[in-house]
mmCIF file of C-alpha atoms and ligand atoms in Angstrom:
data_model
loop_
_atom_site.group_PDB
_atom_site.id
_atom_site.type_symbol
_atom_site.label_atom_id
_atom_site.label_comp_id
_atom_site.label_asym_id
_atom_site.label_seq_id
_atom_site.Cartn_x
_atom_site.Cartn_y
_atom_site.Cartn_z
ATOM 1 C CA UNK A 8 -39.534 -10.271 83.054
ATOM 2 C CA UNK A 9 -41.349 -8.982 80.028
ATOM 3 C CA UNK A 10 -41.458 -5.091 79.350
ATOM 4 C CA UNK A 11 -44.799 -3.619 80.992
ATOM 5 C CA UNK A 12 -43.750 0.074 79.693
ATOM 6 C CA UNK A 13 -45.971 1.202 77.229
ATOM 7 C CA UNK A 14 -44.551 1.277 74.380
ATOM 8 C CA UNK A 15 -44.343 5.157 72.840
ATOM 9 C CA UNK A 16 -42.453 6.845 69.263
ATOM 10 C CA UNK A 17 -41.185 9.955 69.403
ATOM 11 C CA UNK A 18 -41.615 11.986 65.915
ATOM 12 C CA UNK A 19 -38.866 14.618 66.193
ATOM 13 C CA UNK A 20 -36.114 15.637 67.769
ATOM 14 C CA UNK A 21 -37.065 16.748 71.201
ATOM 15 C CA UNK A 22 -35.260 18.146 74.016
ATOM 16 C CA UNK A 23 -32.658 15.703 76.128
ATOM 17 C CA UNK A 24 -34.579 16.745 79.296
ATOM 18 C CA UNK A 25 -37.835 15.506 77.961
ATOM 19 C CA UNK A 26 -36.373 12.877 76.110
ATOM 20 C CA UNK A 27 -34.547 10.896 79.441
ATOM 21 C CA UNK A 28 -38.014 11.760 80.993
ATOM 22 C CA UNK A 29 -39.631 9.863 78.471
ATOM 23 C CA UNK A 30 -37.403 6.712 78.895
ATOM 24 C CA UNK A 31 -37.854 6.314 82.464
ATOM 25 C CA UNK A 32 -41.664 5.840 81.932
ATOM 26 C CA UNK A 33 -42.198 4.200 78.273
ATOM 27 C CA UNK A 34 -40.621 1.955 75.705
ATOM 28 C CA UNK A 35 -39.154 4.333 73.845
ATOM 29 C CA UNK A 36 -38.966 3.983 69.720
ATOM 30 C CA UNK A 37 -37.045 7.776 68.498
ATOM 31 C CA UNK A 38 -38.144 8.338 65.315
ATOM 32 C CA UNK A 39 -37.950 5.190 63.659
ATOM 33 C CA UNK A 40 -40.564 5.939 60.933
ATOM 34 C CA UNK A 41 -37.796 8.440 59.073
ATOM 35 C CA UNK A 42 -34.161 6.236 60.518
ATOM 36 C CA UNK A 43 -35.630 2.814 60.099
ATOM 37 C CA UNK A 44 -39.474 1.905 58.568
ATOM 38 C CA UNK A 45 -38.760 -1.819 58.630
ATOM 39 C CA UNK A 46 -38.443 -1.872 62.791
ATOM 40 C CA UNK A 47 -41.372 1.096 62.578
ATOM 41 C CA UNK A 48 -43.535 -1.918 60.581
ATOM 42 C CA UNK A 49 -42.285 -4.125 63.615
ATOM 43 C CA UNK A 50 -43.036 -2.650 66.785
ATOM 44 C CA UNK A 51 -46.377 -0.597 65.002
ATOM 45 C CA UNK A 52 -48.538 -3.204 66.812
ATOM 46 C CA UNK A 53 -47.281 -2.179 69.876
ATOM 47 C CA UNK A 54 -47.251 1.783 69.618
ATOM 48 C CA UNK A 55 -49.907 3.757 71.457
ATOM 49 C CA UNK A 56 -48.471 6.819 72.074
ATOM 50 C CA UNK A 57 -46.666 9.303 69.933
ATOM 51 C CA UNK A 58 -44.641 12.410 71.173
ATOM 52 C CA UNK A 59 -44.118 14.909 68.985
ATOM 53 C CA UNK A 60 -43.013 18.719 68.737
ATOM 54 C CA UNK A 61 -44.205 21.713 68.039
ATOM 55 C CA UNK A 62 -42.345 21.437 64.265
ATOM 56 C CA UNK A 63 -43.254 17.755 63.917
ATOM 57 C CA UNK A 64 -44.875 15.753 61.176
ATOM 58 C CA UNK A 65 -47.616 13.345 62.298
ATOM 59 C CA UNK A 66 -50.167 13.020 59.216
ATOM 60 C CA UNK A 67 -52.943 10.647 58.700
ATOM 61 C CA UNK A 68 -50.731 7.776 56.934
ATOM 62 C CA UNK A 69 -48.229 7.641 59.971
ATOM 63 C CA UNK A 70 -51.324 7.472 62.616
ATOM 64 C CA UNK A 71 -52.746 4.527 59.770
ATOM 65 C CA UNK A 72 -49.434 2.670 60.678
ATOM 66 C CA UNK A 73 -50.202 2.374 64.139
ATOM 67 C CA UNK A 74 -53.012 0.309 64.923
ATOM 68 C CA UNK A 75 -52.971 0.826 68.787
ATOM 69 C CA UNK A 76 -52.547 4.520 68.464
ATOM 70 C CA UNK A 77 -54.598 6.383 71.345
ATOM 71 C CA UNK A 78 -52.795 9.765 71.767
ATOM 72 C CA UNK A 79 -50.350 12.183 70.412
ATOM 73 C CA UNK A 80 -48.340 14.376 73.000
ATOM 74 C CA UNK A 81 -47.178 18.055 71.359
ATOM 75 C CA UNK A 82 -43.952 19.514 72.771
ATOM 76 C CA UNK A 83 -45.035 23.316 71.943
ATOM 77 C CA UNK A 84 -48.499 24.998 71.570
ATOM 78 C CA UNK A 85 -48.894 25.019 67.451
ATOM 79 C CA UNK A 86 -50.001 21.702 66.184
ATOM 80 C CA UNK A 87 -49.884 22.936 62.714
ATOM 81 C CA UNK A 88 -48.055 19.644 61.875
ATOM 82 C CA UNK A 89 -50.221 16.798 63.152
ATOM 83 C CA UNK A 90 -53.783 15.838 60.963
ATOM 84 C CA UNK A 91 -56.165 16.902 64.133
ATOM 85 C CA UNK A 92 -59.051 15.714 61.701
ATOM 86 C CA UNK A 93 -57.410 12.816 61.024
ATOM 87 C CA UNK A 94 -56.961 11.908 64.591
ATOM 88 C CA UNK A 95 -60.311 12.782 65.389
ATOM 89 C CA UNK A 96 -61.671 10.266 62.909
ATOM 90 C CA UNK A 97 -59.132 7.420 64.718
ATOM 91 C CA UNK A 98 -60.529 8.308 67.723
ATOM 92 C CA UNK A 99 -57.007 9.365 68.644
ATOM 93 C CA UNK A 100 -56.412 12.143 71.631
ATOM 94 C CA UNK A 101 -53.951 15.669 70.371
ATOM 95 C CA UNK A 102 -52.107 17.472 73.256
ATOM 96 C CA UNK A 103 -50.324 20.734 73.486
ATOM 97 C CA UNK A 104 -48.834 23.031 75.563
ATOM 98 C CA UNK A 105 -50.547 26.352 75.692
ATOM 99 C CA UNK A 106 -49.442 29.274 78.225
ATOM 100 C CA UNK A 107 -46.752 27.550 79.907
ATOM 101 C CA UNK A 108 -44.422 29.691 76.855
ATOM 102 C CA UNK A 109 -46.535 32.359 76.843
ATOM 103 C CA UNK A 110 -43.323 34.634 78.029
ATOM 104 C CA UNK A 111 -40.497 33.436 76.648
ATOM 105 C CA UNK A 112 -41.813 33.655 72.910
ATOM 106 C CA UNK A 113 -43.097 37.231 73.809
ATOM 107 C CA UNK A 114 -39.726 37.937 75.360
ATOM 108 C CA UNK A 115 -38.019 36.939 72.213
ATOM 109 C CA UNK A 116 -40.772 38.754 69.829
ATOM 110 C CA UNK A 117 -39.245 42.398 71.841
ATOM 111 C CA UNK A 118 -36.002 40.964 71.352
ATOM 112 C CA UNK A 119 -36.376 40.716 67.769
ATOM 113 C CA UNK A 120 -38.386 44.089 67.576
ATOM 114 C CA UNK A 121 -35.303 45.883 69.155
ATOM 115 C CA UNK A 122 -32.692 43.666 67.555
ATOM 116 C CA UNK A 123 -34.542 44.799 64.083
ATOM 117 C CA UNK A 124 -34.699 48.452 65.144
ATOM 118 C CA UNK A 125 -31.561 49.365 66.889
ATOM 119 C CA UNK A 126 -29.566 47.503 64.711
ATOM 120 C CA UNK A 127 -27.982 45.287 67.725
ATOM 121 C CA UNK A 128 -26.727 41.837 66.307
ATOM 122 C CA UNK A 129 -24.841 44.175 63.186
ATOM 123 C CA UNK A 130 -23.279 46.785 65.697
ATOM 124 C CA UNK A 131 -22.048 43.594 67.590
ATOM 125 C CA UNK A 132 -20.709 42.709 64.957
ATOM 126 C CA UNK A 133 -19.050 46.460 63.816
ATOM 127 C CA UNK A 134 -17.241 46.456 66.997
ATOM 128 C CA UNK A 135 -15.889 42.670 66.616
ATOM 129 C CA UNK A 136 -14.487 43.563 62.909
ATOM 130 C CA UNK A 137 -12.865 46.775 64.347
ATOM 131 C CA UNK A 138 -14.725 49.270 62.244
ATOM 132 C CA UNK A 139 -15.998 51.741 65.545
ATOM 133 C CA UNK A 140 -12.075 52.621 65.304
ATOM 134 C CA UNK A 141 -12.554 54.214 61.830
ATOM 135 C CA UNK A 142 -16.067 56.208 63.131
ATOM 136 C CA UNK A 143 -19.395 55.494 64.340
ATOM 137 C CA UNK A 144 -22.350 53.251 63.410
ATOM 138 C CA UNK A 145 -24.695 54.725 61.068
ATOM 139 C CA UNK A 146 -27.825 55.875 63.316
ATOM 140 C CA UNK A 147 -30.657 53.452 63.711
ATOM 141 C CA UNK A 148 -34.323 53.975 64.859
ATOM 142 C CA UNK A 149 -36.390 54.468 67.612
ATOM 143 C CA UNK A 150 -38.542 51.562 69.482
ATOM 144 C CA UNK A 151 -40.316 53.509 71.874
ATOM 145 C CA UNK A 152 -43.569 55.226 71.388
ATOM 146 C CA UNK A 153 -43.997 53.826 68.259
ATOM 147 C CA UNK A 154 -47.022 51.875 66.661
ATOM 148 C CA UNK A 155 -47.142 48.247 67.043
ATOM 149 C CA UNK A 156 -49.622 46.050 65.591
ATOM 150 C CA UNK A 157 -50.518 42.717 66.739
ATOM 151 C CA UNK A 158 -51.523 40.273 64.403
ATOM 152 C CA UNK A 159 -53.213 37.048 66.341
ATOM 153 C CA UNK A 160 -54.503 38.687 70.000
ATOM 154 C CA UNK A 161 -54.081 35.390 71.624
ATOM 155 C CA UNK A 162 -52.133 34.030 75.056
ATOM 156 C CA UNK A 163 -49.195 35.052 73.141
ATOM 157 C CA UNK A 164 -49.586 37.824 71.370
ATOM 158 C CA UNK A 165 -51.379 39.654 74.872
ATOM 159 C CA UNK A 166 -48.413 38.854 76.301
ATOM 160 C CA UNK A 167 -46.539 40.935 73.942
ATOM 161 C CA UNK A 168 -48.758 43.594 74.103
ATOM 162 C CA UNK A 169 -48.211 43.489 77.839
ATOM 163 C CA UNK A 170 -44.850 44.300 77.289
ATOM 164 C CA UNK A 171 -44.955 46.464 74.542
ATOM 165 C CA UNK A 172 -47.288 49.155 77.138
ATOM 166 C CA UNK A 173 -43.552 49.274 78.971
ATOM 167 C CA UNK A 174 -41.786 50.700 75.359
ATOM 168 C CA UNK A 175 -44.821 53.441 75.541
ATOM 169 C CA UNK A 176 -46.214 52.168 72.361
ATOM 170 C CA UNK A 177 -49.597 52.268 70.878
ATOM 171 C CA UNK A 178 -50.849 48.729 70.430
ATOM 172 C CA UNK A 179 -53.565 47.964 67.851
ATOM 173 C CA UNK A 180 -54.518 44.192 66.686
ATOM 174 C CA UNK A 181 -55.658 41.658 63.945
ATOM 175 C CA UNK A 182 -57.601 38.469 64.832
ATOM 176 C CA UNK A 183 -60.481 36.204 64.088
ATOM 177 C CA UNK A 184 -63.221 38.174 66.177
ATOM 178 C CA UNK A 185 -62.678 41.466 68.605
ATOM 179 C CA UNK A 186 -61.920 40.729 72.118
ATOM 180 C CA UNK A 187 -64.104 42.612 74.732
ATOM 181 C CA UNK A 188 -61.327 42.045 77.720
ATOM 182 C CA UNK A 189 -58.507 44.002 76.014
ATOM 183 C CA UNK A 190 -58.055 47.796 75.787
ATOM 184 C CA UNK A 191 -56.278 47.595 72.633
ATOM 185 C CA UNK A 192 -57.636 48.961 68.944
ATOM 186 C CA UNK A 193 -59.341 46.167 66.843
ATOM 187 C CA UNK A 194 -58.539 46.486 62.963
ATOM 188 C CA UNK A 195 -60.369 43.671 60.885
ATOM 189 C CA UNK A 196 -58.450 43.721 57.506
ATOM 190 C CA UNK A 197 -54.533 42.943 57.909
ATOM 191 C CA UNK A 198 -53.594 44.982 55.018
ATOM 192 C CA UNK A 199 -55.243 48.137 57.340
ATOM 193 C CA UNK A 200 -53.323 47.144 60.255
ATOM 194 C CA UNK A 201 -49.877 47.206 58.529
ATOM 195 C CA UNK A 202 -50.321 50.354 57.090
ATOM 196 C CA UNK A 203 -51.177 51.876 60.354
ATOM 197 C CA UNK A 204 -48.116 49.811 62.078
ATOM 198 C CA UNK A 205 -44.724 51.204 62.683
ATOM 199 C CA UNK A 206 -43.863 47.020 63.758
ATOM 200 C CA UNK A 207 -46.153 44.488 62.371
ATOM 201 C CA UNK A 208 -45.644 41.232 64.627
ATOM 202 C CA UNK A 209 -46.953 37.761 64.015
ATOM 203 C CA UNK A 210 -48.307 35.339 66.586
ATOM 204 C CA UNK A 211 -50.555 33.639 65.172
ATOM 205 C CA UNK A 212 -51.074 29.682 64.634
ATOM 206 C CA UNK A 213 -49.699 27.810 61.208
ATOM 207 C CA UNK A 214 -51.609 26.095 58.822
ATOM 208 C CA UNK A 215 -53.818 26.738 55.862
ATOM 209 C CA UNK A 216 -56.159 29.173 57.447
ATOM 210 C CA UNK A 217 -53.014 31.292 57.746
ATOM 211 C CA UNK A 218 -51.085 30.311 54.751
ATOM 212 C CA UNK A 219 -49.482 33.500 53.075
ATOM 213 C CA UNK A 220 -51.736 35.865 55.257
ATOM 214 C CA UNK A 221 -48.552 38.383 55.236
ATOM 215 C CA UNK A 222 -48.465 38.828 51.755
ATOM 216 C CA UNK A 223 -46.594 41.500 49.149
ATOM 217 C CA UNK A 224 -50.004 44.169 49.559
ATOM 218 C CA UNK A 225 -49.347 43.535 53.517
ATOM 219 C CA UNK A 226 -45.894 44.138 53.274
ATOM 220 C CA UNK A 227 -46.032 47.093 50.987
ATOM 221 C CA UNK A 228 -48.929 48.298 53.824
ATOM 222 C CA UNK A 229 -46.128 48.379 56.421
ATOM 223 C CA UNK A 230 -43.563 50.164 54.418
ATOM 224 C CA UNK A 231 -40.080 51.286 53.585
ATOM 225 C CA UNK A 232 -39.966 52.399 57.521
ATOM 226 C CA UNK A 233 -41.811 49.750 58.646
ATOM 227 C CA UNK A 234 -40.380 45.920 60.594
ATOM 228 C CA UNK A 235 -41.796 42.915 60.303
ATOM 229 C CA UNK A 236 -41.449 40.091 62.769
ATOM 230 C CA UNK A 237 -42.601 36.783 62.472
ATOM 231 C CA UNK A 238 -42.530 34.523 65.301
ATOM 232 C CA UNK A 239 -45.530 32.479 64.550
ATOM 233 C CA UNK A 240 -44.755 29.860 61.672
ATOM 234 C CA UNK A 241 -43.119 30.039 58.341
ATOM 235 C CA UNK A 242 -45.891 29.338 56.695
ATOM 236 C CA UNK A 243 -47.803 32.737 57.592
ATOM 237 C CA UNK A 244 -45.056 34.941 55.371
ATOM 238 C CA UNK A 245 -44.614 34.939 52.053
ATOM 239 C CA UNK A 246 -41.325 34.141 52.045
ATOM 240 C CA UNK A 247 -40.540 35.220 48.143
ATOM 241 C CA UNK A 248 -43.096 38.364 48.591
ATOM 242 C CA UNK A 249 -40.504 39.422 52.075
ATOM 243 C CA UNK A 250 -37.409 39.277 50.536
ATOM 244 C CA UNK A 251 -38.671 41.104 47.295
ATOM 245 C CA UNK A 252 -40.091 43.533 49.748
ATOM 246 C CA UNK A 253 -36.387 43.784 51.729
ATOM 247 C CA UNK A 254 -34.729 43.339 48.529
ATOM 248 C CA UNK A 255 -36.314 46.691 46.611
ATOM 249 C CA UNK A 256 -36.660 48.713 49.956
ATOM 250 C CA UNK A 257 -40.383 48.610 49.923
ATOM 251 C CA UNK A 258 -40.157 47.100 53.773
ATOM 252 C CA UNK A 259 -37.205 48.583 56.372
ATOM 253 C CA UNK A 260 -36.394 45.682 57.989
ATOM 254 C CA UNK A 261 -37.399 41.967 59.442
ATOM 255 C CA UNK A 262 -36.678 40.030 62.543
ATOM 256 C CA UNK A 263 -37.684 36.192 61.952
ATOM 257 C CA UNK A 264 -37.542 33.329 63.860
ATOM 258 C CA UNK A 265 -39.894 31.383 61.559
ATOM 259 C CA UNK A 266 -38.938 30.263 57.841
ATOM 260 C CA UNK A 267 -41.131 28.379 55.257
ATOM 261 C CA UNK A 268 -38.554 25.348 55.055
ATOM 262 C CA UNK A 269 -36.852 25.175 58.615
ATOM 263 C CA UNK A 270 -33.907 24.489 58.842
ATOM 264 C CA UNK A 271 -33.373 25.898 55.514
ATOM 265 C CA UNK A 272 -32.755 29.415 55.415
ATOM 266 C CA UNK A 273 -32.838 31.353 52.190
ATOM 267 C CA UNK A 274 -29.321 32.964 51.234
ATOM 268 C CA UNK A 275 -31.180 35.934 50.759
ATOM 269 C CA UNK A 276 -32.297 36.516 53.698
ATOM 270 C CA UNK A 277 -28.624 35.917 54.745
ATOM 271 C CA UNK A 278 -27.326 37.994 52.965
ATOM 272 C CA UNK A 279 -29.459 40.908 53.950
ATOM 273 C CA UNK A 280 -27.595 43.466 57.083
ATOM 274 C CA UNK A 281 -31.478 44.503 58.107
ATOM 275 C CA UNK A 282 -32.632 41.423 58.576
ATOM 276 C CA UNK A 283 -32.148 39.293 62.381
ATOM 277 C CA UNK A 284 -32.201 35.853 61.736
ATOM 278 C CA UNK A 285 -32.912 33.216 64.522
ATOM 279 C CA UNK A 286 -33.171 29.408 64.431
ATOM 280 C CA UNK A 287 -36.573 29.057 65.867
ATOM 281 C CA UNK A 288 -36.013 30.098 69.296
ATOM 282 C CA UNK A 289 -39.111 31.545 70.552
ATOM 283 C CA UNK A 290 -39.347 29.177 73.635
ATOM 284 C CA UNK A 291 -35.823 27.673 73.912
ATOM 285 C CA UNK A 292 -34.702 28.624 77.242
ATOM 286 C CA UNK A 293 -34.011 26.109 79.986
ATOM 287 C CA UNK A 294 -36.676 27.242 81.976
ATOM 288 C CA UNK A 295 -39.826 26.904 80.191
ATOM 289 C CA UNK A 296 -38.160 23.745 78.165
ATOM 290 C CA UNK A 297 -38.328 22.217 81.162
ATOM 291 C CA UNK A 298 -41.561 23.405 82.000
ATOM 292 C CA UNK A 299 -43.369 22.385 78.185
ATOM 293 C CA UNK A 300 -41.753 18.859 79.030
ATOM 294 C CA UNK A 301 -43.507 18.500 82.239
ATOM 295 C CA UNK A 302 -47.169 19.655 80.687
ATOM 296 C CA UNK A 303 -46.500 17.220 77.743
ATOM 297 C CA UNK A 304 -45.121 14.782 80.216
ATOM 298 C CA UNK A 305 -48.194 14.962 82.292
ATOM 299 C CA UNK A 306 -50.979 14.893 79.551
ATOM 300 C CA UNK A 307 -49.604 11.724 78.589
ATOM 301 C CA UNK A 308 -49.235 10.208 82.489
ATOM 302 C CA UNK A 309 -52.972 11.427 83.096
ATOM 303 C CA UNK A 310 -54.287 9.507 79.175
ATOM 304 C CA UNK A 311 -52.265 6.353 80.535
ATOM 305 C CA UNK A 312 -53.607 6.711 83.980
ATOM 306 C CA UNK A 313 -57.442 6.738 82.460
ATOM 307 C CA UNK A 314 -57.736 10.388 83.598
ATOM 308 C CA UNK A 315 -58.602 13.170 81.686
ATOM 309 C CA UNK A 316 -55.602 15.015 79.835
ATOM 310 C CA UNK A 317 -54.398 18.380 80.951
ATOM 311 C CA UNK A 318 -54.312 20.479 77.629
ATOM 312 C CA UNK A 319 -56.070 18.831 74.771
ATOM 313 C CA UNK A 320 -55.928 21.034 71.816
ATOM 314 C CA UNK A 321 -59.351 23.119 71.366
ATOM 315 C CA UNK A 322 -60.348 20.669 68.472
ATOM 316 C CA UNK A 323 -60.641 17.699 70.790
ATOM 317 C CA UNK A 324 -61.826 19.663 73.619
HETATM 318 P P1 NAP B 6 -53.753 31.332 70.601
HETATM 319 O O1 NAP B 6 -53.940 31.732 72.019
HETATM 320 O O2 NAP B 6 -54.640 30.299 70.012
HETATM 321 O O3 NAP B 6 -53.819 32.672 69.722
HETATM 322 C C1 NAP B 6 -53.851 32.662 68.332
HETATM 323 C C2 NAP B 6 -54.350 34.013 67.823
HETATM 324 O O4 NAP B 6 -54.313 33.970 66.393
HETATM 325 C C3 NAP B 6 -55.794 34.321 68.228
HETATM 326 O O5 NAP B 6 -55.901 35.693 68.519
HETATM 327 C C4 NAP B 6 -56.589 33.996 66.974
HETATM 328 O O6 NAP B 6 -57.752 34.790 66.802
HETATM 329 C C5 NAP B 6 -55.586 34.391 65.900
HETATM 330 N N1 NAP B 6 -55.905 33.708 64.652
HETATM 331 C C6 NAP B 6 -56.067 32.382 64.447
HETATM 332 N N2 NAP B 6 -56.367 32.143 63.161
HETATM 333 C C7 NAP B 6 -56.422 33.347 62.551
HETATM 334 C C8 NAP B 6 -56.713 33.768 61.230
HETATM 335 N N3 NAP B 6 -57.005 32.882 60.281
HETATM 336 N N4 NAP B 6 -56.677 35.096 60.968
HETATM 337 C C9 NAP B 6 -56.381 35.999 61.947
HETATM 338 N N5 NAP B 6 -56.094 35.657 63.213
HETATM 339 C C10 NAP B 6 -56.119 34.353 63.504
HETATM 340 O O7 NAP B 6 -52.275 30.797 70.353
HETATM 341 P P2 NAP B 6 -50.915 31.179 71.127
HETATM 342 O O8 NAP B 6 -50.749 30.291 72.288
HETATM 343 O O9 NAP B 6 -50.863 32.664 71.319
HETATM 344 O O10 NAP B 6 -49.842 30.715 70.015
HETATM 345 C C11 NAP B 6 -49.889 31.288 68.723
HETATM 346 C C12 NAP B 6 -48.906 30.594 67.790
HETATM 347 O O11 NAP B 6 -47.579 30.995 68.070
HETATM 348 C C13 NAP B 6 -48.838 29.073 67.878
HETATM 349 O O12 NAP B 6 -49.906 28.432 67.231
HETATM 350 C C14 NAP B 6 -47.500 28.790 67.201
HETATM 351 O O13 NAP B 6 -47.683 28.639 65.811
HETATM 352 C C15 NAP B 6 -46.698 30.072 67.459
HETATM 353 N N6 NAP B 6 -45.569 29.807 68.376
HETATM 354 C C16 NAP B 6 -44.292 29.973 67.947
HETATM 355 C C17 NAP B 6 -43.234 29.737 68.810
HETATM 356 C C18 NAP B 6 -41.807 29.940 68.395
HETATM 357 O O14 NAP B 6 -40.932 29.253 68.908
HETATM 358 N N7 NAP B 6 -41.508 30.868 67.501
HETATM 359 C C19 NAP B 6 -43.475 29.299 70.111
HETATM 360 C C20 NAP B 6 -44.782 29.142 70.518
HETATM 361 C C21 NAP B 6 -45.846 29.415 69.654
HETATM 362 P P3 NAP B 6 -59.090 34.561 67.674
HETATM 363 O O15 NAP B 6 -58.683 34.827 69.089
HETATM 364 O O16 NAP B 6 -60.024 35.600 67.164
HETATM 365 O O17 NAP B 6 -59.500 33.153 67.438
#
């Protein structure tokens, strides 16, 4: 019997949940256009889905390989890597996943802001080399009822303000345009924000409208006192400005989970006790992966059913 399953390439690694989800519903080809572009040129004919993550590539010249291509699924909520213009002009549907994550990455932006402040992954790592038995930790700083500022008030980032209110902490934010709904202080210019920021966190989407918006003037805003963390893309930080900043004492500390060239880390940055380094974790719990698979899972059932998808990205809307 010949295979009815549509036929579907997936464009990064993706969870093993989503990925045996996947196979039990489509022709499956896993990233042939990096292992294997000879099969890719093959099967292109055939391909009219693509799923993709969150940290995936899908430009133009990939969708130009794929002559049947109708939609592109997004594991994640930033779309940062796909050409939405491009796939406009093919007449080719983006998903993502908003909200669904909305917790977990604010969950791990407190985790980072405490992590950064109190010190936690290095006095882990005092007591496991032994050193509490020759005296204490050198004293850390205070979370609580300090200033926090926002930058990028969206699903996310209100979610982390949500939880911030709990620390006691005054909460002012950076964005695009003021929001009317939200109780918290507005602050146009970025470099204004930091300097009024005892934590500067960043949640807002990749890409060049972003590019390098935390820059060294930003940095230097925030302070010798003052922590940075950056759980929105690489791409937002100037990498080389941070670790000059870290480097000469001009910032106090950094909690990342974002880096310009995942999964590249600078040595720098590793070699640096203040800063708390994670490997893009922001929604990588069991729990909402499973949940993020489900949405993506379903905006491509409901495009192959004829219906209308669940979460196209605001572009396509
Ligand atoms: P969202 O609801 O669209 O919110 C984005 C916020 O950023 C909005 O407040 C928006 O301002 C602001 N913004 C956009 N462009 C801006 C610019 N050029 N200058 C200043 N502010 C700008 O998105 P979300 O669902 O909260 O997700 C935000 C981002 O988090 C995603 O795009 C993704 O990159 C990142 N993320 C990371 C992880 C992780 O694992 N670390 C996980 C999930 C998401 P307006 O409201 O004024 O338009």
């Amino acid at each position: 019997m010949p295979n009815s399953k549509p036929h579907l390439l997936i464009a990064a690694r993706l969870p093993p949940l989503y990925v045996q989800a996947l196979h039990a519903e489509y022709t499956v080809h896993d990233r042939l256009h990096d292992t294997d572009p000879a099969a890719l040129a093959r099967v292109a004919p055939e391909i009219r889905a693509i799923a993709a993550s969150g940290e995936s590539k899908v430009p133009g010249t990939l969708m130009a390989q794929l002559p049947a291509l109708k939609m592109v699924s997004v594991l994640g909520v930033g779309y940062d890597g796909v050409d939405v213009a491009a796939a406009k002009a093919r007449g080719v549907m983006v998903t993502h996943t908003p909200d669904v994550l909305n917790d977990e990455v604010a969950d791990t932006a407190i985790g980072l802001m405490l992590c950064a402040a109190r010190q936690l992954p290095a006095a882990d790592r005092y007591v496991r080399a032994g050193q509490w038995l020759n005296g204490a930790m050198p004293l850390t700083r205070k979370m609580s009822g300090s200033r926090l500022g926002i930058v990028g008030l969206g699903r996310i980032g209100k979610a982390i303000a949500d939880r911030a209110k709990a620390f006691g902490m005054s909460i002012a934010y950076t964005s695009r345009s003021a929001k009317a709904d939200v109780p918290y202080r507005f602050v146009a210019n970025v470099v204004d924000l930091a300097a009024q920021s005892d934590f500067l966190v960043v949640i807002t989407p990749g890409g060049a409208a972003t590019r390098k918006m935390i820059n060294a003037e930003v940095l230097q805003a925030l302070g010798p006192t003052g922590i940075l963390v950056n759980v929105a893309r690489g791409s937002v930080v100037d990498e080389t400005a941070l670790i000059a900043a870290l480097k000469d004492g001009a910032l106090g500390g950094a909690g990342l989970d974002v880096f310009e060239d995942e999964p590249r880390v600078p040595q720098a940055l590793m070699d640096m006790p203040h800063v708390v380094l994670t490997p893009h974790i922001g929604s990588a719990t069991q729990e909402t992966r499973q949940a993020m698979s489900d949405l993506a899972l379903n905006n491509l059932k409901a495009f192959f059913a004829g219906q209308a998808v669940l979460t196209p990205v605001p572009e396509l809307r």
